[in-house]
């Protein structure tokens, strides 16, 4: 019952002061309308894009082989990297310098706090967010509609440039590492080639497969020929009527064949001594040459990938010149001002009516 009486009493008080409440709220409405009309008009322009996967600009993507699968859209890490770049000071400084925003925002660039002021001003008008579908939205507000769209598109392009710089830097490090490896392998290959040449000359080994079959055959053939000639010579010596010149000629041929057999024997001995070393070194040379060839081929692919056009973003929508203002929302400002004024007015009236009979001097002086 007391609560109802209290409520009715409050309503009676408000009814008593209704005209004053109407006048005050009307004044607040009129004032907020005038103020809202004097506020500068801002337009918002936004561009939307997705983070692309670095796989799209990798060697495997340009030169596919095997079962490699290219992912076109970036992961959470790629999105975070793009968001970090979009909110970086490097991007902000680039946009401020590119569009001469000190002059546009009427800020003295030589002022003591000029850098802080321009950063604070721009941060209020520049916004980056990720929507529920993982798309990244860059928005710019400005009184100049065309400038808002230009800054938003320039921000997106610069984000792409900075992201590509990071990817290119990684590729450049890989290029430098690969070039150093190639230089080392070339030097090792030269050493192997020179050593192999020395061993070939030392052991007389130039064609391992051919000489493996040819030298034993030549040696066996020479020995058989020597045996035949020696037998023939012995027969000639015991046979009557053979001229001495013929015998000497045969003896000379036998000596020549002996020297040939000895030479082939020495060659075969050297071949057997050095074949294992030459064979091992030859295989190492072939393997090193193959490895070098693979690296050179990979280097060409990496260079082609490094120099190819690429993008770290997938554009969804460019920023367009806005035609509808984004701020101020005059109706919301007026309604909000009237509502706040009404609340405070009602509270003040109720407070005044409730305590108007209190002698505040006695309350304050009472001990």
CSV table of C-alpha atoms in Angstrom, one decimal:
chain,number,residue,atom,x,y,z
A,1,UNK,CA,0.0,0.0,0.0
A,2,UNK,CA,2.8,2.4,0.9
A,3,UNK,CA,4.6,1.7,-2.4
A,4,UNK,CA,1.4,2.4,-4.4
A,5,UNK,CA,0.9,5.7,-2.4
A,6,UNK,CA,4.5,6.6,-3.1
A,7,UNK,CA,4.1,5.9,-6.8
A,8,UNK,CA,0.9,7.9,-7.0
A,9,UNK,CA,2.6,10.7,-5.1
A,10,UNK,CA,5.4,10.8,-7.6
A,11,UNK,CA,3.0,10.9,-10.5
A,12,UNK,CA,1.1,13.8,-8.9
A,13,UNK,CA,4.4,15.7,-8.5
A,14,UNK,CA,5.3,15.1,-12.2
A,15,UNK,CA,1.8,16.1,-13.3
A,16,UNK,CA,2.3,19.3,-11.3
A,17,UNK,CA,5.6,20.0,-13.0
A,18,UNK,CA,4.5,18.7,-16.4
A,19,UNK,CA,4.8,22.0,-18.3
A,20,UNK,CA,8.3,22.7,-16.9
A,21,UNK,CA,9.3,19.2,-18.0
A,22,UNK,CA,7.9,19.8,-21.5
A,23,UNK,CA,9.7,23.1,-21.8
A,24,UNK,CA,13.0,21.7,-20.6
A,25,UNK,CA,12.8,18.7,-22.9
A,26,UNK,CA,11.7,20.9,-25.8
A,27,UNK,CA,14.7,23.2,-25.1
A,28,UNK,CA,17.0,20.2,-25.1
A,29,UNK,CA,15.5,18.9,-28.3
A,30,UNK,CA,15.9,22.3,-30.0
A,31,UNK,CA,19.5,22.7,-28.7
A,32,UNK,CA,20.5,19.2,-29.8
A,33,UNK,CA,19.0,19.8,-33.3
A,34,UNK,CA,21.0,23.0,-33.6
A,35,UNK,CA,24.2,21.3,-32.4
A,36,UNK,CA,23.7,18.3,-34.6
A,37,UNK,CA,23.2,20.5,-37.6
A,38,UNK,CA,26.5,22.3,-36.9
A,39,UNK,CA,28.5,19.0,-36.6
A,40,UNK,CA,30.7,18.0,-39.6
A,41,UNK,CA,29.3,15.3,-41.8
A,42,UNK,CA,31.5,12.1,-42.2
A,43,UNK,CA,31.3,9.4,-44.8
A,44,UNK,CA,32.5,5.8,-44.4
A,45,UNK,CA,34.1,3.7,-47.1
A,46,UNK,CA,35.0,0.0,-46.6
A,47,UNK,CA,37.0,-2.6,-48.5
A,48,UNK,CA,36.7,-6.3,-47.8
A,49,UNK,CA,39.2,-9.0,-48.4
A,50,UNK,CA,40.4,-12.5,-47.3
A,51,UNK,CA,43.8,-13.6,-46.2
A,52,UNK,CA,45.4,-15.8,-48.9
A,53,UNK,CA,47.5,-18.8,-48.1
A,54,UNK,CA,51.3,-18.4,-48.7
A,55,UNK,CA,51.0,-21.7,-50.6
A,56,UNK,CA,49.6,-19.8,-53.5
A,57,UNK,CA,52.9,-18.1,-54.2
A,58,UNK,CA,55.2,-21.0,-53.4
A,59,UNK,CA,57.5,-23.1,-55.7
A,60,UNK,CA,55.1,-26.0,-55.3
A,61,UNK,CA,52.1,-23.9,-56.5
A,62,UNK,CA,53.9,-22.6,-59.6
A,63,UNK,CA,55.7,-26.0,-60.4
A,64,UNK,CA,53.3,-28.6,-59.0
A,65,UNK,CA,54.6,-32.2,-58.6
A,66,UNK,CA,53.4,-35.3,-56.7
A,67,UNK,CA,50.5,-35.0,-54.3
A,68,UNK,CA,51.1,-31.4,-53.1
A,69,UNK,CA,47.8,-29.7,-52.4
A,70,UNK,CA,47.5,-25.9,-52.7
A,71,UNK,CA,45.4,-24.1,-50.1
A,72,UNK,CA,44.0,-20.9,-51.4
A,73,UNK,CA,42.6,-19.4,-48.2
A,74,UNK,CA,44.8,-18.5,-45.2
A,75,UNK,CA,44.7,-20.1,-41.8
A,76,UNK,CA,44.1,-18.3,-38.5
A,77,UNK,CA,47.8,-17.5,-38.3
A,78,UNK,CA,47.7,-15.8,-41.8
A,79,UNK,CA,44.6,-13.8,-40.7
A,80,UNK,CA,46.3,-12.7,-37.5
A,81,UNK,CA,49.4,-11.6,-39.5
A,82,UNK,CA,47.2,-9.5,-41.9
A,83,UNK,CA,45.4,-8.0,-38.9
A,84,UNK,CA,48.7,-7.1,-37.3
A,85,UNK,CA,49.9,-5.4,-40.4
A,86,UNK,CA,46.6,-3.6,-40.8
A,87,UNK,CA,47.0,-2.1,-37.4
A,88,UNK,CA,50.7,-1.4,-37.6
A,89,UNK,CA,52.3,2.0,-37.2
A,90,UNK,CA,54.1,1.4,-40.5
A,91,UNK,CA,50.8,1.4,-42.3
A,92,UNK,CA,49.5,4.4,-40.5
A,93,UNK,CA,52.6,6.4,-41.2
A,94,UNK,CA,52.4,5.5,-44.9
A,95,UNK,CA,48.8,6.6,-45.2
A,96,UNK,CA,49.5,9.9,-43.3
A,97,UNK,CA,52.4,10.7,-45.6
A,98,UNK,CA,50.8,9.5,-48.8
A,99,UNK,CA,47.6,11.6,-48.3
A,100,UNK,CA,49.2,14.6,-46.5
A,101,UNK,CA,46.8,14.1,-43.6
A,102,UNK,CA,48.6,16.7,-41.4
A,103,UNK,CA,47.3,19.4,-43.7
A,104,UNK,CA,43.9,17.6,-44.2
A,105,UNK,CA,43.2,17.4,-40.5
A,106,UNK,CA,44.7,20.9,-39.9
A,107,UNK,CA,47.4,19.7,-37.6
A,108,UNK,CA,50.8,21.5,-37.5
A,109,UNK,CA,53.4,18.9,-38.4
A,110,UNK,CA,56.0,20.9,-36.5
A,111,UNK,CA,54.1,20.9,-33.2
A,112,UNK,CA,55.4,19.3,-30.1
A,113,UNK,CA,52.6,16.7,-30.0
A,114,UNK,CA,51.9,16.6,-33.7
A,115,UNK,CA,52.7,12.9,-34.1
A,116,UNK,CA,50.5,12.0,-31.2
A,117,UNK,CA,47.6,14.2,-32.4
A,118,UNK,CA,47.7,12.8,-36.0
A,119,UNK,CA,47.8,9.2,-34.8
A,120,UNK,CA,44.9,9.8,-32.4
A,121,UNK,CA,42.8,11.6,-35.0
A,122,UNK,CA,43.5,8.9,-37.6
A,123,UNK,CA,42.8,6.0,-35.2
A,124,UNK,CA,39.3,7.4,-34.6
A,125,UNK,CA,38.5,7.4,-38.3
A,126,UNK,CA,40.3,4.2,-39.3
A,127,UNK,CA,39.0,0.8,-38.3
A,128,UNK,CA,40.0,-2.8,-39.0
A,129,UNK,CA,37.9,-5.8,-38.0
A,130,UNK,CA,37.3,-9.5,-38.8
A,131,UNK,CA,33.8,-10.6,-39.5
A,132,UNK,CA,32.3,-14.0,-38.6
A,133,UNK,CA,33.3,-15.5,-41.9
A,134,UNK,CA,37.0,-14.6,-41.4
A,135,UNK,CA,36.8,-11.7,-43.9
A,136,UNK,CA,38.9,-8.6,-43.0
A,137,UNK,CA,37.1,-5.2,-43.3
A,138,UNK,CA,39.1,-2.0,-43.5
A,139,UNK,CA,37.0,1.1,-43.0
A,140,UNK,CA,37.9,4.8,-43.2
A,141,UNK,CA,35.7,7.8,-42.3
A,142,UNK,CA,36.3,11.3,-43.7
A,143,UNK,CA,34.4,14.4,-44.6
A,144,UNK,CA,35.7,13.9,-48.2
A,145,UNK,CA,33.8,11.0,-49.7
A,146,UNK,CA,36.4,10.3,-52.4
A,147,UNK,CA,39.3,10.6,-50.0
A,148,UNK,CA,37.7,8.0,-47.7
A,149,UNK,CA,37.5,5.5,-50.5
A,150,UNK,CA,41.0,6.3,-51.7
A,151,UNK,CA,42.5,5.8,-48.2
A,152,UNK,CA,40.7,2.5,-47.7
A,153,UNK,CA,41.9,1.1,-51.0
A,154,UNK,CA,45.4,2.4,-50.4
A,155,UNK,CA,45.4,0.8,-47.0
A,156,UNK,CA,44.4,-2.6,-48.5
A,157,UNK,CA,47.1,-2.3,-51.2
A,158,UNK,CA,49.7,-1.4,-48.6
A,159,UNK,CA,48.7,-4.3,-46.4
A,160,UNK,CA,49.1,-6.6,-49.4
A,161,UNK,CA,52.6,-5.1,-50.1
A,162,UNK,CA,53.8,-5.5,-46.5
A,163,UNK,CA,52.5,-9.1,-46.3
A,164,UNK,CA,54.2,-9.9,-49.6
A,165,UNK,CA,57.4,-8.3,-48.3
A,166,UNK,CA,57.4,-10.8,-45.4
A,167,UNK,CA,56.8,-13.7,-47.8
A,168,UNK,CA,59.5,-12.4,-50.3
A,169,UNK,CA,62.0,-12.0,-47.4
A,170,UNK,CA,61.5,-15.6,-46.5
A,171,UNK,CA,61.9,-16.6,-50.1
A,172,UNK,CA,65.0,-14.4,-50.4
A,173,UNK,CA,66.6,-16.1,-47.4
A,174,UNK,CA,65.9,-19.5,-49.0
A,175,UNK,CA,67.4,-18.2,-52.2
A,176,UNK,CA,70.6,-17.1,-50.5
A,177,UNK,CA,70.9,-20.3,-48.6
A,178,UNK,CA,70.5,-22.3,-51.8
A,179,UNK,CA,73.0,-20.2,-53.7
A,180,UNK,CA,75.6,-20.7,-50.9
A,181,UNK,CA,74.9,-24.5,-51.0
A,182,UNK,CA,75.4,-24.5,-54.8
A,183,UNK,CA,78.7,-22.6,-54.5
A,184,UNK,CA,79.9,-25.1,-51.9
A,185,UNK,CA,78.8,-28.1,-54.1
A,186,UNK,CA,80.5,-26.6,-57.1
A,187,UNK,CA,83.7,-26.2,-55.2
A,188,UNK,CA,83.5,-29.8,-53.9
A,189,UNK,CA,82.7,-31.0,-57.4
A,190,UNK,CA,85.8,-29.3,-58.8
A,191,UNK,CA,87.9,-31.0,-56.1
A,192,UNK,CA,86.4,-34.4,-56.9
A,193,UNK,CA,86.9,-33.8,-60.6
A,194,UNK,CA,90.6,-32.9,-60.2
A,195,UNK,CA,91.2,-35.8,-57.8
A,196,UNK,CA,89.5,-38.2,-60.2
A,197,UNK,CA,91.6,-36.9,-63.1
A,198,UNK,CA,94.8,-37.4,-61.1
A,199,UNK,CA,93.8,-41.0,-60.2
A,200,UNK,CA,92.8,-41.8,-63.8
A,201,UNK,CA,96.2,-40.7,-65.1
A,202,UNK,CA,98.0,-42.5,-62.3
A,203,UNK,CA,96.2,-45.9,-62.8
A,204,UNK,CA,95.4,-45.5,-66.4
A,205,UNK,CA,91.6,-45.8,-65.8
A,206,UNK,CA,89.4,-43.9,-68.2
A,207,UNK,CA,86.5,-46.2,-68.9
A,208,UNK,CA,85.9,-48.5,-66.0
A,209,UNK,CA,83.3,-50.7,-67.6
A,210,UNK,CA,85.1,-51.0,-71.0
A,211,UNK,CA,88.5,-51.5,-69.5
A,212,UNK,CA,87.2,-54.1,-67.0
A,213,UNK,CA,86.4,-56.4,-70.0
A,214,UNK,CA,89.1,-55.3,-72.4
A,215,UNK,CA,92.3,-55.4,-70.4
A,216,UNK,CA,92.0,-59.1,-69.2
A,217,UNK,CA,91.0,-60.1,-72.7
A,218,UNK,CA,94.0,-58.3,-74.2
A,219,UNK,CA,96.3,-59.8,-71.6
A,220,UNK,CA,95.0,-63.3,-72.1
A,221,UNK,CA,95.3,-62.9,-75.9
A,222,UNK,CA,98.9,-61.6,-75.6
A,223,UNK,CA,99.9,-64.5,-73.4
A,224,UNK,CA,98.4,-67.0,-75.8
A,225,UNK,CA,100.2,-65.4,-78.7
A,226,UNK,CA,103.5,-65.5,-76.7
A,227,UNK,CA,103.0,-69.2,-76.0
A,228,UNK,CA,102.4,-69.9,-79.7
A,229,UNK,CA,105.4,-67.9,-80.8
A,230,UNK,CA,107.7,-69.5,-78.3
A,231,UNK,CA,106.6,-72.9,-79.4
A,232,UNK,CA,107.1,-72.0,-83.0
A,233,UNK,CA,110.6,-70.6,-82.2
A,234,UNK,CA,111.6,-73.9,-80.4
A,235,UNK,CA,110.3,-75.9,-83.3
A,236,UNK,CA,112.3,-73.7,-85.7
A,237,UNK,CA,115.5,-74.2,-83.8
A,238,UNK,CA,115.2,-78.0,-83.9
A,239,UNK,CA,114.2,-78.1,-87.5
A,240,UNK,CA,116.9,-78.5,-90.2
A,241,UNK,CA,117.1,-76.1,-93.1
A,242,UNK,CA,115.5,-73.0,-91.3
A,243,UNK,CA,117.5,-70.0,-92.1
A,244,UNK,CA,119.1,-68.0,-89.3
A,245,UNK,CA,117.5,-64.8,-90.4
A,246,UNK,CA,114.1,-66.3,-90.0
A,247,UNK,CA,114.9,-67.6,-86.6
A,248,UNK,CA,116.2,-64.2,-85.5
A,249,UNK,CA,113.1,-62.6,-86.9
A,250,UNK,CA,111.0,-64.9,-84.8
A,251,UNK,CA,113.1,-64.3,-81.7
A,252,UNK,CA,112.6,-60.6,-82.2
A,253,UNK,CA,108.8,-61.0,-82.5
A,254,UNK,CA,108.8,-63.2,-79.3
A,255,UNK,CA,110.7,-60.5,-77.4
A,256,UNK,CA,108.2,-57.9,-78.6
A,257,UNK,CA,105.3,-60.1,-77.5
A,258,UNK,CA,107.0,-60.5,-74.1
A,259,UNK,CA,107.2,-56.8,-73.7
A,260,UNK,CA,103.6,-56.5,-74.7
A,261,UNK,CA,102.6,-59.1,-72.2
A,262,UNK,CA,104.6,-57.4,-69.5
A,263,UNK,CA,103.1,-54.0,-70.4
A,264,UNK,CA,99.6,-55.4,-70.3
A,265,UNK,CA,100.4,-57.2,-67.0
A,266,UNK,CA,101.5,-53.9,-65.5
A,267,UNK,CA,98.4,-52.1,-66.8
A,268,UNK,CA,96.2,-54.8,-65.4
A,269,UNK,CA,98.0,-54.6,-62.1
A,270,UNK,CA,97.6,-50.8,-61.9
A,271,UNK,CA,94.0,-51.1,-63.0
A,272,UNK,CA,93.3,-53.6,-60.2
A,273,UNK,CA,95.0,-51.4,-57.6
A,274,UNK,CA,93.2,-48.2,-58.6
A,275,UNK,CA,89.8,-49.4,-59.8
A,276,UNK,CA,88.2,-49.4,-56.3
A,277,UNK,CA,89.4,-45.8,-55.6
A,278,UNK,CA,88.4,-44.6,-59.0
A,279,UNK,CA,85.1,-46.3,-58.8
A,280,UNK,CA,84.2,-44.9,-55.4
A,281,UNK,CA,85.4,-41.4,-56.4
A,282,UNK,CA,83.5,-41.6,-59.7
A,283,UNK,CA,80.2,-42.5,-57.9
A,284,UNK,CA,80.8,-39.6,-55.5
A,285,UNK,CA,81.3,-37.3,-58.5
A,286,UNK,CA,78.2,-38.5,-60.2
A,287,UNK,CA,76.1,-38.1,-57.0
A,288,UNK,CA,77.5,-34.6,-56.3
A,289,UNK,CA,76.9,-33.6,-59.9
A,290,UNK,CA,73.3,-34.9,-59.7
A,291,UNK,CA,72.7,-33.1,-56.4
A,292,UNK,CA,74.2,-29.9,-57.8
A,293,UNK,CA,71.9,-30.3,-60.9
A,294,UNK,CA,68.9,-30.7,-58.6
A,295,UNK,CA,69.8,-27.6,-56.6
A,296,UNK,CA,70.4,-25.5,-59.7
A,297,UNK,CA,67.0,-26.6,-61.1
A,298,UNK,CA,65.3,-25.8,-57.8
A,299,UNK,CA,67.1,-22.4,-57.7
A,300,UNK,CA,65.7,-21.6,-61.2
A,301,UNK,CA,62.2,-22.4,-59.9
A,302,UNK,CA,62.6,-20.4,-56.7
A,303,UNK,CA,63.9,-17.4,-58.7
A,304,UNK,CA,60.9,-17.6,-61.0
A,305,UNK,CA,58.6,-17.8,-58.0
A,306,UNK,CA,60.4,-14.9,-56.3
A,307,UNK,CA,60.1,-12.7,-59.4
A,308,UNK,CA,56.5,-13.7,-60.2
A,309,UNK,CA,53.5,-11.5,-59.5
A,310,UNK,CA,51.6,-12.5,-56.4
A,311,UNK,CA,49.2,-11.3,-53.7
A,312,UNK,CA,48.8,-12.1,-50.0
A,313,UNK,CA,45.1,-11.1,-50.2
A,314,UNK,CA,42.0,-12.2,-52.0
A,315,UNK,CA,39.9,-9.2,-52.8
A,316,UNK,CA,36.2,-9.5,-52.1
A,317,UNK,CA,35.1,-5.9,-52.5
A,318,UNK,CA,36.9,-2.6,-53.3
A,319,UNK,CA,36.1,0.5,-51.3
A,320,UNK,CA,33.6,2.7,-53.2
A,321,UNK,CA,32.8,6.4,-52.9
A,322,UNK,CA,30.1,6.5,-50.2
A,323,UNK,CA,26.9,8.4,-50.9
A,324,UNK,CA,25.2,8.1,-47.5
A,325,UNK,CA,26.7,9.8,-44.4
A,326,UNK,CA,27.9,7.6,-41.5
A,327,UNK,CA,27.9,10.3,-38.9
A,328,UNK,CA,26.4,12.2,-37.2
A,329,UNK,CA,23.1,10.3,-36.7
A,330,UNK,CA,21.0,13.4,-36.0
A,331,UNK,CA,17.8,11.6,-35.0
A,332,UNK,CA,19.7,9.4,-32.5
A,333,UNK,CA,21.5,12.4,-31.1
A,334,UNK,CA,18.3,14.4,-30.6
A,335,UNK,CA,16.4,11.4,-29.1
A,336,UNK,CA,19.2,10.6,-26.8
A,337,UNK,CA,19.6,14.2,-25.7
A,338,UNK,CA,15.8,14.5,-25.0
A,339,UNK,CA,15.8,11.2,-23.1
A,340,UNK,CA,18.7,12.0,-20.9
A,341,UNK,CA,17.3,15.5,-20.2
A,342,UNK,CA,13.9,14.0,-19.3
A,343,UNK,CA,15.5,11.5,-16.9
A,344,UNK,CA,17.6,14.1,-15.1
A,345,UNK,CA,14.7,16.6,-15.0
A,346,UNK,CA,12.3,14.0,-13.5
A,347,UNK,CA,15.0,13.0,-11.0
A,348,UNK,CA,15.7,16.6,-10.1
A,349,UNK,CA,12.0,17.5,-9.6
A,350,UNK,CA,11.3,14.4,-7.4
A,351,UNK,CA,14.4,15.2,-5.3
A,352,UNK,CA,13.4,18.8,-5.0
A,353,UNK,CA,9.8,18.0,-4.0
A,354,UNK,CA,10.8,15.4,-1.5
A,355,UNK,CA,13.3,17.5,0.4
A,356,UNK,CA,12.0,21.0,-0.1
A,357,UNK,CA,10.8,21.2,3.6
A,358,UNK,CA,14.1,20.1,5.0
A,359,UNK,CA,16.1,22.8,6.8
A,360,UNK,CA,19.5,22.0,5.5
A,361,UNK,CA,21.2,24.5,7.7
A,362,UNK,CA,20.0,22.6,10.8
A,363,UNK,CA,21.0,19.3,9.3
A,364,UNK,CA,24.5,20.6,8.4
A,365,UNK,CA,25.0,22.3,11.7
A,366,UNK,CA,23.6,19.4,13.9
A,367,UNK,CA,26.2,17.6,15.9
